[in-house]
Coordinates of C-alpha atoms in Angstrom, one line a residue:
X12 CA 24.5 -35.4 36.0
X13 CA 24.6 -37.2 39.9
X14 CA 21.5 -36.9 42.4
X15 CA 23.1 -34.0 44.8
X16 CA 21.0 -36.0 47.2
X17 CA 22.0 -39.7 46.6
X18 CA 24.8 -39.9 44.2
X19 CA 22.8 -42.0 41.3
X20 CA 23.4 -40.7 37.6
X21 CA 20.1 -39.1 36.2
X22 CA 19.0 -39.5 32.7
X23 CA 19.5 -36.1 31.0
X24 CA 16.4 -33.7 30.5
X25 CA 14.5 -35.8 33.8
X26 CA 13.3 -33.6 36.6
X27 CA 13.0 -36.3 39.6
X28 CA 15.6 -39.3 41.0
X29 CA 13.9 -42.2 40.3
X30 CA 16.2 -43.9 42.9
X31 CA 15.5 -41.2 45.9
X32 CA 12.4 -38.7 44.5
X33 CA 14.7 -35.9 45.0
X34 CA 13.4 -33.0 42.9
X35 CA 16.3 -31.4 40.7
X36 CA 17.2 -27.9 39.9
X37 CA 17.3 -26.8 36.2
X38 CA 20.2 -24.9 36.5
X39 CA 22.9 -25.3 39.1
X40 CA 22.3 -23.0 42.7
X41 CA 25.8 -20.5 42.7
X42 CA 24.4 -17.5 42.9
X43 CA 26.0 -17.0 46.4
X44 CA 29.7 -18.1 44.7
X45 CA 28.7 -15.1 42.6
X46 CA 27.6 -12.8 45.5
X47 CA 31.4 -13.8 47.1
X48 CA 33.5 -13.0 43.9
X49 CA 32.3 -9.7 43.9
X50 CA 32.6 -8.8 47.7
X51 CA 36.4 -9.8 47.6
X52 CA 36.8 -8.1 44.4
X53 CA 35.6 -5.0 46.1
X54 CA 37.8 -6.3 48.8
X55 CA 41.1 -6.1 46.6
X56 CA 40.0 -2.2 44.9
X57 CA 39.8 -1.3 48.4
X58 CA 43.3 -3.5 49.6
X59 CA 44.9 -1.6 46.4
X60 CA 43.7 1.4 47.2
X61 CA 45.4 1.7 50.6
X62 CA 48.5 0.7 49.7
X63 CA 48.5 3.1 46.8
X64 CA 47.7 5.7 49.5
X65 CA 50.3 4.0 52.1
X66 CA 53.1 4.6 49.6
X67 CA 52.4 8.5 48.5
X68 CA 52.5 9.2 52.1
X69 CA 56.3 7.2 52.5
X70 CA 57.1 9.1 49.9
X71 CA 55.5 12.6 51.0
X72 CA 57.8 11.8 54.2
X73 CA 60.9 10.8 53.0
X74 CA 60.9 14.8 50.3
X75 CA 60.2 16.0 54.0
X76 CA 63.3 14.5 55.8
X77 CA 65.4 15.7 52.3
X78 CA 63.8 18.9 51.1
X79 CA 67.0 20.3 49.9
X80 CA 66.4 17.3 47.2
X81 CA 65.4 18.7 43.9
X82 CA 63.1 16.3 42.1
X83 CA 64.1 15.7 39.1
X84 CA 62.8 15.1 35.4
X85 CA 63.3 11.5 35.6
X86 CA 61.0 11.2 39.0
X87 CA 58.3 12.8 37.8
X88 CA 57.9 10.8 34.3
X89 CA 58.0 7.9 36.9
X90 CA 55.2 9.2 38.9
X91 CA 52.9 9.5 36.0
X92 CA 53.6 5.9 34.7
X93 CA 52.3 4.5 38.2
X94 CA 49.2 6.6 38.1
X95 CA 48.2 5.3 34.8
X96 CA 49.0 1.8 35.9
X97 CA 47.0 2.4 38.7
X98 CA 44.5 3.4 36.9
X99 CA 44.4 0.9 34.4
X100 CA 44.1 -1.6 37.0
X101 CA 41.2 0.1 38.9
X102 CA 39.4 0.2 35.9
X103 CA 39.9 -3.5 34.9
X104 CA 38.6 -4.2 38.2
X105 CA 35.5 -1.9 38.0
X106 CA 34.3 -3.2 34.7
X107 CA 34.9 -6.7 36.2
X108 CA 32.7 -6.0 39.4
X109 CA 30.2 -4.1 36.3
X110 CA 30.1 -7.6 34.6
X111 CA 29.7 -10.0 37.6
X112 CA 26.9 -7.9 38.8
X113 CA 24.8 -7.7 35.9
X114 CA 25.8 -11.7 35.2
X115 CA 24.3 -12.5 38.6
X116 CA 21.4 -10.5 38.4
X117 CA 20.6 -11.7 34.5
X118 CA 21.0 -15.7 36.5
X119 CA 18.6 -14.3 39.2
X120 CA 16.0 -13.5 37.0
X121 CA 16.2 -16.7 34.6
X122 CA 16.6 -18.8 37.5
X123 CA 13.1 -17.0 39.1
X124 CA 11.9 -17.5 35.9
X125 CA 12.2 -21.4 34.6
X126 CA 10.8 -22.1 38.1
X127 CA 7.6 -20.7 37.2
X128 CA 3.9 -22.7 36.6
X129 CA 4.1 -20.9 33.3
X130 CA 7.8 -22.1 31.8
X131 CA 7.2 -25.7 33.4
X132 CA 4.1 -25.9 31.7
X133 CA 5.4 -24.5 28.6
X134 CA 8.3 -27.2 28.6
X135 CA 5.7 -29.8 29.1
X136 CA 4.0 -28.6 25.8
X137 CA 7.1 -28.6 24.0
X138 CA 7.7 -32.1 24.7
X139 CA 4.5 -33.5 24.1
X140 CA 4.4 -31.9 20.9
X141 CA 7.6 -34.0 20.0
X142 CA 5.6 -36.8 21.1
X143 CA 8.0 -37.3 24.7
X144 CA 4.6 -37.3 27.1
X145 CA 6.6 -38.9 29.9
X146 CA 9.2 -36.3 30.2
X147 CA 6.4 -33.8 29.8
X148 CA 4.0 -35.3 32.3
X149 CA 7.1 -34.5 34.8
X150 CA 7.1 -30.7 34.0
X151 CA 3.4 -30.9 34.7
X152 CA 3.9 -32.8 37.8
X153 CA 6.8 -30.0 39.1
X154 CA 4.4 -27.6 38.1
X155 CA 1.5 -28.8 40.3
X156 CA 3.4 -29.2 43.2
X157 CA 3.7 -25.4 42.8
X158 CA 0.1 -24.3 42.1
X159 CA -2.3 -26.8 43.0
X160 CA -5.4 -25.0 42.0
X161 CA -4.8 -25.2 38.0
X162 CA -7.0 -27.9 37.4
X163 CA -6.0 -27.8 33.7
X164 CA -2.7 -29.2 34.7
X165 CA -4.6 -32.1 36.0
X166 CA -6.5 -32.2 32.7
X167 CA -3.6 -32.0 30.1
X168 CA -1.5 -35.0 32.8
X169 CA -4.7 -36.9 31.6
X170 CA -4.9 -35.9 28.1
X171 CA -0.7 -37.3 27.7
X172 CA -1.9 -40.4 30.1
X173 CA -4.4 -41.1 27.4
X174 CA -2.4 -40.6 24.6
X175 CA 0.3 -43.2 26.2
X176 CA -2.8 -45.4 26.3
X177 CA -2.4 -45.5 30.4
X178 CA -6.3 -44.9 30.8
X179 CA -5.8 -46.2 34.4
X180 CA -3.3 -43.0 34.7
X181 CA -6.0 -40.9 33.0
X182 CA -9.0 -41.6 35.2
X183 CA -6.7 -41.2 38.6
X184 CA -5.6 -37.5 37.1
X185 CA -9.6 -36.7 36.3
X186 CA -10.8 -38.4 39.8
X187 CA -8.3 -35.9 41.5
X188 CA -10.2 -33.1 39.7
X189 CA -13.8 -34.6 41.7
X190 CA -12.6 -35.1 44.3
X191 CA -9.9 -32.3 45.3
X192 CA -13.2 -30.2 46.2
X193 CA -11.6 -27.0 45.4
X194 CA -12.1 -26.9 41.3
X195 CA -15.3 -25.2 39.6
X196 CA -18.6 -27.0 38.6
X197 CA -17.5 -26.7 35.2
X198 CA -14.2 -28.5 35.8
X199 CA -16.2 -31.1 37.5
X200 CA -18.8 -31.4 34.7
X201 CA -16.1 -31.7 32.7
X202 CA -14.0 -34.5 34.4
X203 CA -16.9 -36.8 34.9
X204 CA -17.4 -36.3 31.0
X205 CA -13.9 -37.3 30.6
X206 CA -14.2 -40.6 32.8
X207 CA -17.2 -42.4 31.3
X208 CA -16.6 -41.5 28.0
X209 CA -13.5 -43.4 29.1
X210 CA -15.5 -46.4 30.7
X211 CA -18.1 -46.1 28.2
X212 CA -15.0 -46.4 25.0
X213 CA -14.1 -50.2 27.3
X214 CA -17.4 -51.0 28.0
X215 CA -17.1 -50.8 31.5
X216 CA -20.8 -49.8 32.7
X217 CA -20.6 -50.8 35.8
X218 CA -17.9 -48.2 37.0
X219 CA -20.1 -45.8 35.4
X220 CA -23.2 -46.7 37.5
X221 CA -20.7 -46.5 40.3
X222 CA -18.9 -43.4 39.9
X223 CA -22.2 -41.6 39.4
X224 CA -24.2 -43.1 42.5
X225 CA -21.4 -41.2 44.5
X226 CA -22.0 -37.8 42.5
X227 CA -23.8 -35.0 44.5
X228 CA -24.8 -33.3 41.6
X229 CA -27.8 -34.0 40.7
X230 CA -27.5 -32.5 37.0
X231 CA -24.7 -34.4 36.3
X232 CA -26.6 -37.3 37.1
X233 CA -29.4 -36.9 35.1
X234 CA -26.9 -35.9 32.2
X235 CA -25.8 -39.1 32.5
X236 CA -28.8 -41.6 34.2
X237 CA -28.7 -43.6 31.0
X238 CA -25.9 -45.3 32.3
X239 CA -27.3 -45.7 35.6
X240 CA -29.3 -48.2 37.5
X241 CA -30.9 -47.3 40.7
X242 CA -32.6 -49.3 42.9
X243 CA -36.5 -49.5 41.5
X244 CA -39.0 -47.3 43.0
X245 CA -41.9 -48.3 45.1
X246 CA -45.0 -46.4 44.8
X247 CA -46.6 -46.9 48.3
X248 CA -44.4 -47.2 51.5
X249 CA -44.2 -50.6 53.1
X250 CA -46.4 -51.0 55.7
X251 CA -50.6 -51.8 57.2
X252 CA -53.4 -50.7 54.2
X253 CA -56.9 -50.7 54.8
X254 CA -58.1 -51.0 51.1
X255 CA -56.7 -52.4 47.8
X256 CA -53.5 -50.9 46.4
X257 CA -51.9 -50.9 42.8
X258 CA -48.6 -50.5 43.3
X259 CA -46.3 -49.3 40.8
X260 CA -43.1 -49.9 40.6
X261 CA -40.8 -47.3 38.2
X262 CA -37.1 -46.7 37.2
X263 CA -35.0 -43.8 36.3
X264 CA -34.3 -44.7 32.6
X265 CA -34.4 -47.3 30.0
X266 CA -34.5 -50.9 31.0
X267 CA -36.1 -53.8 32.7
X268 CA -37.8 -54.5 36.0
X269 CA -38.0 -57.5 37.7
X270 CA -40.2 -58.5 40.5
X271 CA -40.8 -61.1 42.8
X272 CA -43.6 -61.8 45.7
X273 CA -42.5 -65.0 47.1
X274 CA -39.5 -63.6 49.0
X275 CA -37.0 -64.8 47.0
X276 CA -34.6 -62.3 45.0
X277 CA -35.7 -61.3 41.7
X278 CA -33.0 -61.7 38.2
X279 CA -33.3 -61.3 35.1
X280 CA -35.7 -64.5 35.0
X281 CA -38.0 -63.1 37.1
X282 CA -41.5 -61.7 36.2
X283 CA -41.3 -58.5 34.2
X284 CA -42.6 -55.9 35.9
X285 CA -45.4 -54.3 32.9
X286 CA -48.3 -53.1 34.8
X287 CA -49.5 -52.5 38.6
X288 CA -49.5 -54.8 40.9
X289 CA -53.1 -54.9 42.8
X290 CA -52.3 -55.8 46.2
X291 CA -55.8 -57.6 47.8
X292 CA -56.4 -58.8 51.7
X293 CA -53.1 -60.5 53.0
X294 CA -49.2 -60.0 53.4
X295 CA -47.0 -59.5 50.4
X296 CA -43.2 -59.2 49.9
X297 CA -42.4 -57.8 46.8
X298 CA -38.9 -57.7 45.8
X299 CA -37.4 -56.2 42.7
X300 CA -34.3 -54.9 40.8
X301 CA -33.7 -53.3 37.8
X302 CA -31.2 -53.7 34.7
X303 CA -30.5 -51.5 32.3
X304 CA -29.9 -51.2 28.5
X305 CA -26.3 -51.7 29.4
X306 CA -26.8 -54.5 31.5
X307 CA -25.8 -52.9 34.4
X308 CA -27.7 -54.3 37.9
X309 CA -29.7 -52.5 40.5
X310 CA -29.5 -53.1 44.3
X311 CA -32.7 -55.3 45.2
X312 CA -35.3 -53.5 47.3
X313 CA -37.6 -55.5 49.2
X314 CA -41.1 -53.8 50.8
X315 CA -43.6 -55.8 52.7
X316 CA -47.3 -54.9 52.6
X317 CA -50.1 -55.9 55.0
X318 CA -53.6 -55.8 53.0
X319 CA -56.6 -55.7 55.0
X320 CA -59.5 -54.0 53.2
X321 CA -62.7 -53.4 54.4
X322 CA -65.2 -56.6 53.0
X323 CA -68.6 -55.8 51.2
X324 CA -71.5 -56.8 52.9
X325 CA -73.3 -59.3 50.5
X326 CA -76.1 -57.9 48.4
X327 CA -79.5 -57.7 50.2
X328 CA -82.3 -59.4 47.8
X329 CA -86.0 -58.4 48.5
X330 CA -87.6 -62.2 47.4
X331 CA -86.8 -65.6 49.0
X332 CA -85.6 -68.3 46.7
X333 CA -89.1 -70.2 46.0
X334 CA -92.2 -70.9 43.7
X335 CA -94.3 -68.4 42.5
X336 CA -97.3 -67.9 40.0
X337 CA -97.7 -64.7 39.3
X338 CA -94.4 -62.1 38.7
X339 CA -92.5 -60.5 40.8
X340 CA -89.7 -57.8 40.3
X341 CA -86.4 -58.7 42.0
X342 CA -84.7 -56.1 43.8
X343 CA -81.2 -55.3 45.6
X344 CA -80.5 -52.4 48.0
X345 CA -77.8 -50.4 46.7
X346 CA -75.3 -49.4 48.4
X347 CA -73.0 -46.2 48.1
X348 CA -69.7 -47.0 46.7
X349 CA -70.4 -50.3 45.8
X350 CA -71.5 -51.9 42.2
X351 CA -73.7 -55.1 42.2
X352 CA -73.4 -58.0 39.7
X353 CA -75.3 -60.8 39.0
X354 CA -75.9 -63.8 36.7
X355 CA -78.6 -66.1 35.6
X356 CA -76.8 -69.3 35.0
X357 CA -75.7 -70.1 38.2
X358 CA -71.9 -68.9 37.1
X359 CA -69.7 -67.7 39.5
X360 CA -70.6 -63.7 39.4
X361 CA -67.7 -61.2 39.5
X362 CA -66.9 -57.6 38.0
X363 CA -67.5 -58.8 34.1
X364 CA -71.3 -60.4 34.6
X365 CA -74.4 -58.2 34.2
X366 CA -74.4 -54.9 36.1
X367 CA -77.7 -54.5 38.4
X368 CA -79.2 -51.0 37.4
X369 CA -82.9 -51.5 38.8
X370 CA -85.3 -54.1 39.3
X371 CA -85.2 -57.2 37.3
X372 CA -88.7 -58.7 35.9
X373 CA -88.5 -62.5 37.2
X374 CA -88.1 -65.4 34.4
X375 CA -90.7 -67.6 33.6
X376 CA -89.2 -71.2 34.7
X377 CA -86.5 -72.1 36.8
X378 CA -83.9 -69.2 37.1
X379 CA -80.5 -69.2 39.0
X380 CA -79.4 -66.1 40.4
X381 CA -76.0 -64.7 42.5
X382 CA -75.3 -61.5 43.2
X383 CA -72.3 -59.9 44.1
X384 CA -71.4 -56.3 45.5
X385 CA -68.0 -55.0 44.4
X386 CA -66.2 -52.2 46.3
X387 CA -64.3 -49.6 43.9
X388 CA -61.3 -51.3 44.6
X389 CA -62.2 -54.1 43.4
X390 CA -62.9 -56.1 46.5
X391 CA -65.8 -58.6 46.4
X392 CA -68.1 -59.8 48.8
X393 CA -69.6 -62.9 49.8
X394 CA -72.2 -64.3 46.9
X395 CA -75.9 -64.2 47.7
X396 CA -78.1 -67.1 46.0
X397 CA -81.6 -66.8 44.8
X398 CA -83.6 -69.6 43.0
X399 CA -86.7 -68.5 41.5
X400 CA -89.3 -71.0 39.9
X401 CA -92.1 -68.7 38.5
X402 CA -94.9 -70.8 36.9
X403 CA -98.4 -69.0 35.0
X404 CA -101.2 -71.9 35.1
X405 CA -103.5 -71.5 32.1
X406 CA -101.5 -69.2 30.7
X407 CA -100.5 -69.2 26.8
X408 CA -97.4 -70.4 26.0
X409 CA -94.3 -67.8 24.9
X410 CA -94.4 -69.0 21.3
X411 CA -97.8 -68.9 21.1
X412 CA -97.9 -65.2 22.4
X413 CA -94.9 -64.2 19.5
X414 CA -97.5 -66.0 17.2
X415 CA -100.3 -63.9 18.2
X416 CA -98.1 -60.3 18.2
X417 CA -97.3 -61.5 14.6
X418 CA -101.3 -61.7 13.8
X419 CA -102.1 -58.5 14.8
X420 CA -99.1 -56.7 13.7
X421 CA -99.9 -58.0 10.1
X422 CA -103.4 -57.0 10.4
X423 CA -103.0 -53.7 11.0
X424 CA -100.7 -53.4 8.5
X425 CA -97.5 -52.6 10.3
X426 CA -95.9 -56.0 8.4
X427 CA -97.0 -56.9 5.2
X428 CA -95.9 -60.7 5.4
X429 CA -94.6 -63.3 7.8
X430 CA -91.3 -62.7 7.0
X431 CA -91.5 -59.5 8.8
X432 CA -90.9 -57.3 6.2
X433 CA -92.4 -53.8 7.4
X434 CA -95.0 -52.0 4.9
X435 CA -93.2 -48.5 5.6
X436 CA -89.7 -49.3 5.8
X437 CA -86.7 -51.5 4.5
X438 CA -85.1 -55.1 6.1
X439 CA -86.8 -57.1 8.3
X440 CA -88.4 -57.0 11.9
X441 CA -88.2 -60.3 14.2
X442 CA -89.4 -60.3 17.9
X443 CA -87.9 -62.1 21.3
X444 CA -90.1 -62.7 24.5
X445 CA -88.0 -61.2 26.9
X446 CA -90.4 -60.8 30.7
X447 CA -93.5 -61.7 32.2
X448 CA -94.9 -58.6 33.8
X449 CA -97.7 -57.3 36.4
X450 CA -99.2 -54.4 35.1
X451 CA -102.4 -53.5 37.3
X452 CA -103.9 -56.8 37.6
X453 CA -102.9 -58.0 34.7
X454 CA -100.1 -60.3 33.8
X455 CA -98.3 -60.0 30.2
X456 CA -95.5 -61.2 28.4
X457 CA -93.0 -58.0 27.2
X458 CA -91.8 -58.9 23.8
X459 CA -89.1 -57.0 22.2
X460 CA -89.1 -55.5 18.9
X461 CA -85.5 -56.1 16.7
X462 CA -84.5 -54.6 13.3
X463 CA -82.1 -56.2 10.6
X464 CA -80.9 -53.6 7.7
X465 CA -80.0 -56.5 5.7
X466 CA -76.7 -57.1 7.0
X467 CA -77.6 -59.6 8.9
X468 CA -77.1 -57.8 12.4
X469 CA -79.8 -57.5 14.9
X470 CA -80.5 -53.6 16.3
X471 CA -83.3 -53.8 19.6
X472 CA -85.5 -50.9 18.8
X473 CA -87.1 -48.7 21.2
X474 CA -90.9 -50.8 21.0
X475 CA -91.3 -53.2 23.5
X476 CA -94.8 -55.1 22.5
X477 CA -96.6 -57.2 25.6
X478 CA -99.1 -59.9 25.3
X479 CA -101.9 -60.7 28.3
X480 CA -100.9 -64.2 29.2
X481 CA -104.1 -65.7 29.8
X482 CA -106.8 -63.6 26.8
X483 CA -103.8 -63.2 24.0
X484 CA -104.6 -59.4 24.0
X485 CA -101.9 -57.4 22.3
X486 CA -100.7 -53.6 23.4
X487 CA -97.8 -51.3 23.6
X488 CA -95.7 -51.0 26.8
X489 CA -96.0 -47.7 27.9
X490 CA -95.5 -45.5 31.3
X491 CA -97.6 -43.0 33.2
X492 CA -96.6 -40.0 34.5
X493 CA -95.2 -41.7 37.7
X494 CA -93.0 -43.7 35.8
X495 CA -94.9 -47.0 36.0
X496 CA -95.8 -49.1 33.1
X497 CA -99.0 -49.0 31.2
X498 CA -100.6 -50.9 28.4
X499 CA -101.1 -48.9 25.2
X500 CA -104.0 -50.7 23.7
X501 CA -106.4 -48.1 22.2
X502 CA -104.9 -47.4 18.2
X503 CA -101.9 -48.1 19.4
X504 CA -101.2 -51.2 17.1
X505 CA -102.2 -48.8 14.1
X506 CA -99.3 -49.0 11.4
X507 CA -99.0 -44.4 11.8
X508 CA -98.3 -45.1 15.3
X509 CA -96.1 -47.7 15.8
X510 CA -93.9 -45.9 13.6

């Protein structure tokens, strides 16, 4: 068969002129040759008719002119022969006119018919069942050019793609379905399921990250976020802080994050992001990007930060940095939302040395002190300094007041040998001077009491012995009803009440 349009043979059983596009008809247009046969055979019944008529009236005319004629016996068999010719040949002509008309309405209706969506798709079924997906994929396409809003046409052209292994083919077909805008969300759903399974089958991840950053529905994005990677998430906005901030930075699924805060652009060698990043007084530009479990790369997002917290004041101490002889109690003025630190070794102090929680006994000798207030978020302050030389003329010695709490503690009873073994209970008690303190006018040293089960492991108990400094005199610290220390002298060293 020729194109009617350009002349070039087709390929039997093809649809479209692959030389000029020209679509072709199934079944050749004559329905008006049809329509023409039977008007001028009506024509020629009618023609016959007349003439038939034409030649009864000669004939009418001529026994008129010679009446006196008799007819005879021959004329009238005659007459009868011509009507049944006539006859015959009317009839003939009726059952033709019969025939061409139901013919022509029979072509009408299977012409109307294999032009349908239904037949074309039918056809293409029938094909691809025998395995010819190109010839069917050319139904399909006749058939879409006639109902446009059957996206399963645009499915099963996908489905024959695939099985021709044209996945390029495939994924155009399914990209019509998104982006047509006139299909269902479940024909959607359904396409976009399609295509990465597609990408995911070749490994191409990055087309899936792309394809879905252009999807506006968001629950067919989270279906399929695994396969995403968007840009990381900052937890604060860019821009002027008064105080500390940890800043976290988070992604939508499985993967890594990598920061910078140099200014250069973060990769895959870049610090891992693993916890907060605690942003202190000055500028910062953090940059970061995430990749997935796929491998698949983020955009870099870059914030800048400008830290300026508020600053502690520095700890206010009550004593001056000097000599003194008899004890003093070192104090700092708290302030609200602030934690003070100190230490005793002249260390640099920070939020892991010993919390200040009241007034601190000063240390015989030479003692080294800095203090520290810490805001909540974390910010220090400047370091305060405090040297302290305390020094007890005639006083007795520490060791020689731990010898005397020894004395009386095994007089009484309360140890029953110098290896402090107690008389009412099991391991072993040993004692640590710890303060020199000012009760009333007297000065002592606090000793404190310490318990070993056995195990070798030293538990402070809740007696804290002291020792006058100058007559050896020993007593239980204790505390009057305004909270202020007292020495427990009177039976308080007896072995029933020190238990």
């Amino acid at each position: 068969m020729k194109c009617p349009n350009c002349g070039k043979e087709i390929e039997e059983g093809h649809l479209i002129c692959e030389a000029c596009g020209n679509e072709i008809q199934i079944v050749p247009d004559f329905e008006p040759e049809i329509e023409n046969s039977i008007t001028e055979t009506l024509s020629t019944l009618a023609a016959l008719q007349d003439d038939e008529q034409a030649e009864e009236d000669d004939k009418q005319k001529i026994q008129g002119v010679d009446g006196d004629e008799a007819e005879t016996e021959e004329d009238e068999e005659n007459k009868i022969e011509e009507i049944a010719k006539r006859s015959h040949k009317i009839g003939v002509m009726i059952a033709i006119v019969i025939i061409l008309f139901f013919a022509a309405l029979s072509y009408h209706f299977y012409s109307g018919y294999v032009d349908t969506v239904e037949y074309k798709v039918n056809k293409a079924k029938e094909y691809a069942a025998n395995g010819e997906y190109a010839r069917a994929i050319e139904y399909l396409d006749s058939a879409y050019e006639k109902d446009d809003n059957q996206s399963q046409i645009l499915f099963t052209k996908a489905d024959y793609y695939y099985l021709m292994s044209d996945n390029e083919s495939a994924l155009r077909e399914l990209k019509l379905v998104i982006d047509k805008g006139i299909y269902s969300y479940e024909d959607v759903e359904e396409a976009y399921d399609k295509m990465i399974a597609i990408y995911a089958r070749e490994e191409r991840y990055e087309e899936i990250n792309e394809l879905l950053l252009t999807c506006d529905e968001d629950t067919i994005v989270t279906m399929f976020q695994g396969y995403m990677a968007k840009e990381p998430e900052f937890s604060y906005a860019e821009g002027d802080y008064d105080m500390v901030i940890p800043l976290k930075l988070s992604s939508n699924t499985a993967g890594t994050i990598y920061y910078t805060m140099d200014g250069s652009t973060p990769n895959k060698f870049s610090s891992v992001y693993t916890a907060p990043l605690f942003l202190e007084n000055g500028d910062y530009k953090i940059s970061a990007v995430f990749i997935n479990d796929y491998g698949i790369t983020s955009e870099v997002v870059s914030k800048t930060y400008h830290i300026s917290p508020e600053i502690p004041t520095a700890p206010e101490i009550n004593l001056y940095s000097g000599e003194y002889i008899k004890p003093m109690m070192i104090e700092v003025e708290e302030l609200e939302g602030y934690s003070t630190f100190y230490t005793v070794d002249d260390s640099e102090p920070d939020d892991s040395s010993i919390l200040y929680t009241g007034a601190i006994p000063m240390p015989l000798g030479t003692t080294y002190f800095r203090f520290v207030n810490i805001s909540e978020e974390g910010i220090a302050s400047e370091v305060t300094d405090r040297v302290y030389t305390l020094s007890l003329p005639d006083a007795i010695s520490t060791d020689a007041a731990l010898i005397r709490l020894q004395e009386v503690l095994l007089g009484t009873g309360y140890l029953k040998d110098a290896y402090g073994h107690p008389t009412l209970q099991s391991g072993t008690y040993s004692y640590q001077y710890n303060s020199v303190l000012e009760i009333g006018d007297e000065i002592y040293y606090a000793i404190y009491e310490y318990h070993d089960e056995g195990t070798g492991s030293l538990r402070r108990t809740d007696k804290v012995f002291i020792v006058q400094a100058y007559t050896g005199s020993v007593a239980r610290l204790g505390y009057n009803a305004k909270g202020e220390f007292i020495a427990v002298e009177s039976g308080g060293l007896e072995s029933e009440g020190l238990e």
